Short mmCIF file of C-alpha atoms and ligand atoms in Angstrom, two decimals:
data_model
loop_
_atom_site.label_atom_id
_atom_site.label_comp_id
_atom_site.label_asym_id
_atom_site.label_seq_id
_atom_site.Cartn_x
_atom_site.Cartn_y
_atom_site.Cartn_z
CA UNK A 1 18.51 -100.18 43.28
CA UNK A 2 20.68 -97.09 43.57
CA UNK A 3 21.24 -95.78 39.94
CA UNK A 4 25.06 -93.62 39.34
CA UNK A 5 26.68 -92.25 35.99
CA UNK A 6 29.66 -93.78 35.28
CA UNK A 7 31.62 -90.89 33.26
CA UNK A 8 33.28 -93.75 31.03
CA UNK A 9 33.27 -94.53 27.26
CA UNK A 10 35.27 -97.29 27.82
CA UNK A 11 33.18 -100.81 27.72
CA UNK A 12 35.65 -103.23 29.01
CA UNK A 13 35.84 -100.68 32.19
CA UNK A 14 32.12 -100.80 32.29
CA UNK A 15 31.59 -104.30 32.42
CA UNK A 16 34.23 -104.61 35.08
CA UNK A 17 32.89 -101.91 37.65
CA UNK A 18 29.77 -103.43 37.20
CA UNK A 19 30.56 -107.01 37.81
CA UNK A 20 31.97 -105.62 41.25
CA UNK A 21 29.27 -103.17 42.47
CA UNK A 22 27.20 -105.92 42.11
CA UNK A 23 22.86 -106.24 41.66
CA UNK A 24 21.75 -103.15 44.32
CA UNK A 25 23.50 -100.86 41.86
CA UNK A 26 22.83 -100.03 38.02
CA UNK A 27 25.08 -97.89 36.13
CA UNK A 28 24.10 -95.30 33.40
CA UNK A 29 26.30 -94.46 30.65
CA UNK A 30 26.75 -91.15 29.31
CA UNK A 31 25.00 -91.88 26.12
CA UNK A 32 21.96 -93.30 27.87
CA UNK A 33 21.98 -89.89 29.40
CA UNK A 34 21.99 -87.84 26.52
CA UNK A 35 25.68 -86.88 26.59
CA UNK A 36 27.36 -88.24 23.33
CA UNK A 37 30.17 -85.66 23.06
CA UNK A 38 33.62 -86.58 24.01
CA UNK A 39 34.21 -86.43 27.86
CA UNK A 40 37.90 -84.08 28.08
CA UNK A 41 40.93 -85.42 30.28
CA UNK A 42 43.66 -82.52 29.75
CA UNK A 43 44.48 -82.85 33.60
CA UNK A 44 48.65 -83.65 34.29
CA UNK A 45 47.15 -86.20 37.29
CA UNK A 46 45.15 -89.34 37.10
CA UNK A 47 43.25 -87.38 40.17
CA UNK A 48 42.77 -84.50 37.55
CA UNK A 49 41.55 -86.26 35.10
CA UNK A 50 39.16 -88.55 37.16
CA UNK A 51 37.96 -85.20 38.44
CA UNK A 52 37.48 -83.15 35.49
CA UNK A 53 35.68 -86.13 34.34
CA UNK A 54 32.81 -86.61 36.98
CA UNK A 55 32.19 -82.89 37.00
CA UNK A 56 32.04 -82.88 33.16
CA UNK A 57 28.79 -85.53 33.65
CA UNK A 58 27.87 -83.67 36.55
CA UNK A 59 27.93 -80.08 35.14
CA UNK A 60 25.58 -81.38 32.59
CA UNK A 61 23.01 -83.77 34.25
CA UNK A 62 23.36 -82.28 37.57
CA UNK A 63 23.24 -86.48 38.93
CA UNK A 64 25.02 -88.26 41.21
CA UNK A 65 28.48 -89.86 39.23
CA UNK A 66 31.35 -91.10 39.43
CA UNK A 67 34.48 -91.59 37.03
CA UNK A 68 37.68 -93.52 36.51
CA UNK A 69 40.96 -92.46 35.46
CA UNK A 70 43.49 -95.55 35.67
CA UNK A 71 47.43 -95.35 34.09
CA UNK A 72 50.20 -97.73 33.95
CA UNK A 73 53.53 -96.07 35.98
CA UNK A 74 56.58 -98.06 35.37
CA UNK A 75 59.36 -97.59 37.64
CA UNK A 76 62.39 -97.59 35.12
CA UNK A 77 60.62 -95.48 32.76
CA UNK A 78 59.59 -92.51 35.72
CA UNK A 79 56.10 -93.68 35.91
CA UNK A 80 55.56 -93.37 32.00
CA UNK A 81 52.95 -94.15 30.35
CA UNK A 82 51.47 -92.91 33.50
CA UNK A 83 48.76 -90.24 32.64
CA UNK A 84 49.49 -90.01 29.25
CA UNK A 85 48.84 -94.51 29.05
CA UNK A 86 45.60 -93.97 26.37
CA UNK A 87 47.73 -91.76 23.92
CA UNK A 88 51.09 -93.80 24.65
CA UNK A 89 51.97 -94.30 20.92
CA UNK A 90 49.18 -92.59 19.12
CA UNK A 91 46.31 -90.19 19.71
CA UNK A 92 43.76 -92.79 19.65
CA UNK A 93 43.35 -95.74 22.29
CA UNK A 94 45.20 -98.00 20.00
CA UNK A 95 45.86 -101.18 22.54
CA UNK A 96 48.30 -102.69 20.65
CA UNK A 97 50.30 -99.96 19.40
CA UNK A 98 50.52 -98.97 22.88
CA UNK A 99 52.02 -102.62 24.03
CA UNK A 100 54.17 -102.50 21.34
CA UNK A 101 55.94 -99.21 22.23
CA UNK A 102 56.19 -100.03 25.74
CA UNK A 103 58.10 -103.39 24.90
CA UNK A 104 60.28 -101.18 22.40
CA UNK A 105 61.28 -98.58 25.20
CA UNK A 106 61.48 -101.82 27.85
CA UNK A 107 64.58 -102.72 25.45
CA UNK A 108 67.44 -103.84 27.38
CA UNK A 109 65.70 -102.95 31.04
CA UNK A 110 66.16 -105.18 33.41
CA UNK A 111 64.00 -103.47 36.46
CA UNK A 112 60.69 -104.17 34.67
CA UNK A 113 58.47 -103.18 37.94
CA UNK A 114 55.08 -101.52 37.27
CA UNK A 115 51.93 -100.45 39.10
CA UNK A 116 48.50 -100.12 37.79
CA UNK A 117 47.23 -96.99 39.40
CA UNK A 118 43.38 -95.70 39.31
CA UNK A 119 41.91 -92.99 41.02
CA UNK A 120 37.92 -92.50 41.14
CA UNK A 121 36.13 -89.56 41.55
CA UNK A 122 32.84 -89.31 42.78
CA UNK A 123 30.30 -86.51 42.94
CA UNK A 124 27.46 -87.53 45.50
CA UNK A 125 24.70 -84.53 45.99
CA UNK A 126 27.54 -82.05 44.53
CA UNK A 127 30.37 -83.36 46.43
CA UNK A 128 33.31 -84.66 45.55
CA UNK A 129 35.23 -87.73 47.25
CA UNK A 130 38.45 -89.54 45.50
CA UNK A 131 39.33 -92.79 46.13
CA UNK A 132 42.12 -94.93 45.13
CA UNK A 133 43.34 -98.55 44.27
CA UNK A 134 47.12 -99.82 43.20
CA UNK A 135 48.27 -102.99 42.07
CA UNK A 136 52.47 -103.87 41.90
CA UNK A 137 53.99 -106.21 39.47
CA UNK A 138 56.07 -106.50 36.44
CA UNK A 139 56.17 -105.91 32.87
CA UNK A 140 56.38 -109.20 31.04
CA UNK A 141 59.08 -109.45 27.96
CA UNK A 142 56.18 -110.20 25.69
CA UNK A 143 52.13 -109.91 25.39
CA UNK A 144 50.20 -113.21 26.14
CA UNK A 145 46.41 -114.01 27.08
CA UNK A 146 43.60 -112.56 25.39
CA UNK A 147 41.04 -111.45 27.86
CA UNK A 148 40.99 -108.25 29.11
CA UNK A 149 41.76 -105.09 27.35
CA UNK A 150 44.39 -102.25 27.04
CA UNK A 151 47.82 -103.21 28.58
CA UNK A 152 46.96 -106.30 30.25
CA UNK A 153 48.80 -108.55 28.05
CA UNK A 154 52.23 -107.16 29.41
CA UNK A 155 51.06 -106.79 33.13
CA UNK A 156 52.44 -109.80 36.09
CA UNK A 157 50.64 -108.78 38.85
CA UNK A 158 52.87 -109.59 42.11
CA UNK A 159 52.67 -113.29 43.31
CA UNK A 160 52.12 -114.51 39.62
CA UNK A 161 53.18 -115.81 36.83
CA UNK A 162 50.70 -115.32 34.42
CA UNK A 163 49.58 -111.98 33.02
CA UNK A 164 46.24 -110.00 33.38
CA UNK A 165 44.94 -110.85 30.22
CA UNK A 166 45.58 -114.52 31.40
CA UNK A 167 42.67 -114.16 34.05
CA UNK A 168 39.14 -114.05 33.98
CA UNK A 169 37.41 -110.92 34.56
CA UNK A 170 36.68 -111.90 38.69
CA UNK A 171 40.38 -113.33 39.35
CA UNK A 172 41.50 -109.99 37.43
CA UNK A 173 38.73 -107.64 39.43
CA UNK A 174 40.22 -109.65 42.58
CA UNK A 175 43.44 -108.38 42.99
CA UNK A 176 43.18 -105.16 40.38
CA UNK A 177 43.67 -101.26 40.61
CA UNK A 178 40.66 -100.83 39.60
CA UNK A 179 38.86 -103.65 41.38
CA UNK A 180 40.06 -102.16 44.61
CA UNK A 181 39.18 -98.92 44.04
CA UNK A 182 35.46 -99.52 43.44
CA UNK A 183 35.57 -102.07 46.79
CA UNK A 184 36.58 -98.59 48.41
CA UNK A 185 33.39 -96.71 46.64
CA UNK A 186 30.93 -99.49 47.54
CA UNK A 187 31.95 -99.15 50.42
CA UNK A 188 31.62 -95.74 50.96
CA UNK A 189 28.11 -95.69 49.20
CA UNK A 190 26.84 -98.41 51.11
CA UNK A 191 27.79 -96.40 54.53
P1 ITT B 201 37.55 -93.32 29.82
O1 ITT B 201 38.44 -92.14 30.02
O2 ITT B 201 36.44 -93.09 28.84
O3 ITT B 201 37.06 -93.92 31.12
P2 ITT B 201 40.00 -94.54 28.79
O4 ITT B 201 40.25 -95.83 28.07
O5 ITT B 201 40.42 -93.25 28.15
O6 ITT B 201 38.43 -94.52 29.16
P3 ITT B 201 41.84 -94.10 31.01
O7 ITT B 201 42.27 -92.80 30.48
O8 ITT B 201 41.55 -94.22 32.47
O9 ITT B 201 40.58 -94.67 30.23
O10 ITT B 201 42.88 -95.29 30.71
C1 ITT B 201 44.07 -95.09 30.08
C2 ITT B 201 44.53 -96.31 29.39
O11 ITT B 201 45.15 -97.16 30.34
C3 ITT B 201 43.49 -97.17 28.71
O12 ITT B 201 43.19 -96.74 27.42
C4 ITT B 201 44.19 -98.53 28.69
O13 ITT B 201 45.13 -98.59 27.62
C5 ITT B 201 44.97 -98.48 29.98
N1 ITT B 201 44.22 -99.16 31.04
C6 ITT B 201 43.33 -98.63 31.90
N2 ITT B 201 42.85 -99.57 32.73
C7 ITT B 201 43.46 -100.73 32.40
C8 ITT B 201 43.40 -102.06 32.87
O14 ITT B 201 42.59 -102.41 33.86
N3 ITT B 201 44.17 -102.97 32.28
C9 ITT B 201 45.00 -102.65 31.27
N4 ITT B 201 45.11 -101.42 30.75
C10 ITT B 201 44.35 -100.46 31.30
#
């Protein structure tokens, strides 16, 4: 059982890596490892954020981590919420909020295509290797489905028509950003 920090205080990402790194890996928390302060992203790049991330954990622990910074880039908007997707509409990770200021500044937009973008950073025996994972698709003219979390609701991943939040968390890890990202790390860790 190899044991890794994920550098996350998000649950819903938690659960998710998990489910696809499968049994031969267990993931620590922060928290279980003594860190309880809040882990800073003030990078302009989902790779600079990812990275200042993993060395935050690692600076402190001195373990083997790994972190995830994911945003939503929407074509018409210039790839907004992009970076900034937590704080979209207020300085707290306020899901809804969020949805709801996306559909306001979708107004009238007829080129609703989007991409989920994460990047991952790993530090393995102090260093560093990124790796990446993209879905395409649309943004939907209102919210539906009710698993999931942050802007899933909205999202119509190509060759669908239901939304994110309409999937379980496998058909969802399937085809996700984030789902393929942490194929490319198990990969990698597994040699
Ligand atoms: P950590 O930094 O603690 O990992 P976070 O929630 O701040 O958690 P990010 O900065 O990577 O994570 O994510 C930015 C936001 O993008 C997040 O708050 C959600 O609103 C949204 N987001 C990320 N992954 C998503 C996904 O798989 N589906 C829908 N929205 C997602």
């Amino acid at each position: 059982m190899t044991e890794i920090i994920f550098a996350t205080n998000n649950a819903h990402k938690l659960s998710e890596v998990q489910a696809v790194l499968g049994e031969g890996f267990r993931l620590l928390t922060p928290r279980e490892c003594g860190i309880c302060e809040d882990i800073p992203e003030t990078q302009p790049s989902l790779e600079g954020n990812a990275s200042q991330k993993a060395h935050f954990i690692y600076d402190r622990t001195g373990r083997n981590c790994f972190a995830d910074d994911t945003g939503l880039e929407v074509y018409a908007l210039d790839g907004a919420p992009g970076v900034h997707s937590a704080r979209y509409a207020t300085d707290g990770h306020d899901f809804e909020a969020n949805n709801r200021l996306l559909l306001k500044n979708m107004e009238g937009i007829t080129d609703r295509r989007a991409r989920f973008r994460t990047v991952i950073s790993l530090i393995l025996d102090g260093r560093e290797y990124l790796f990446e994972g993209r879905v395409e698709g649309r943004i939907a003219e209102e919210p539906s489905g009710a698993e999931g979390f942050g802007y899933d609701p909205l999202f119509i991943p190509d060759g669908y028509s239901k939304s994110f939040a309409e999937m379980s968390a496998e058909e969802k890890n399937e085809i996700s950003h984030r789902g393929r990202a942490v194929r490319k790390l198990v990969e990698f860790l597994r040699g």
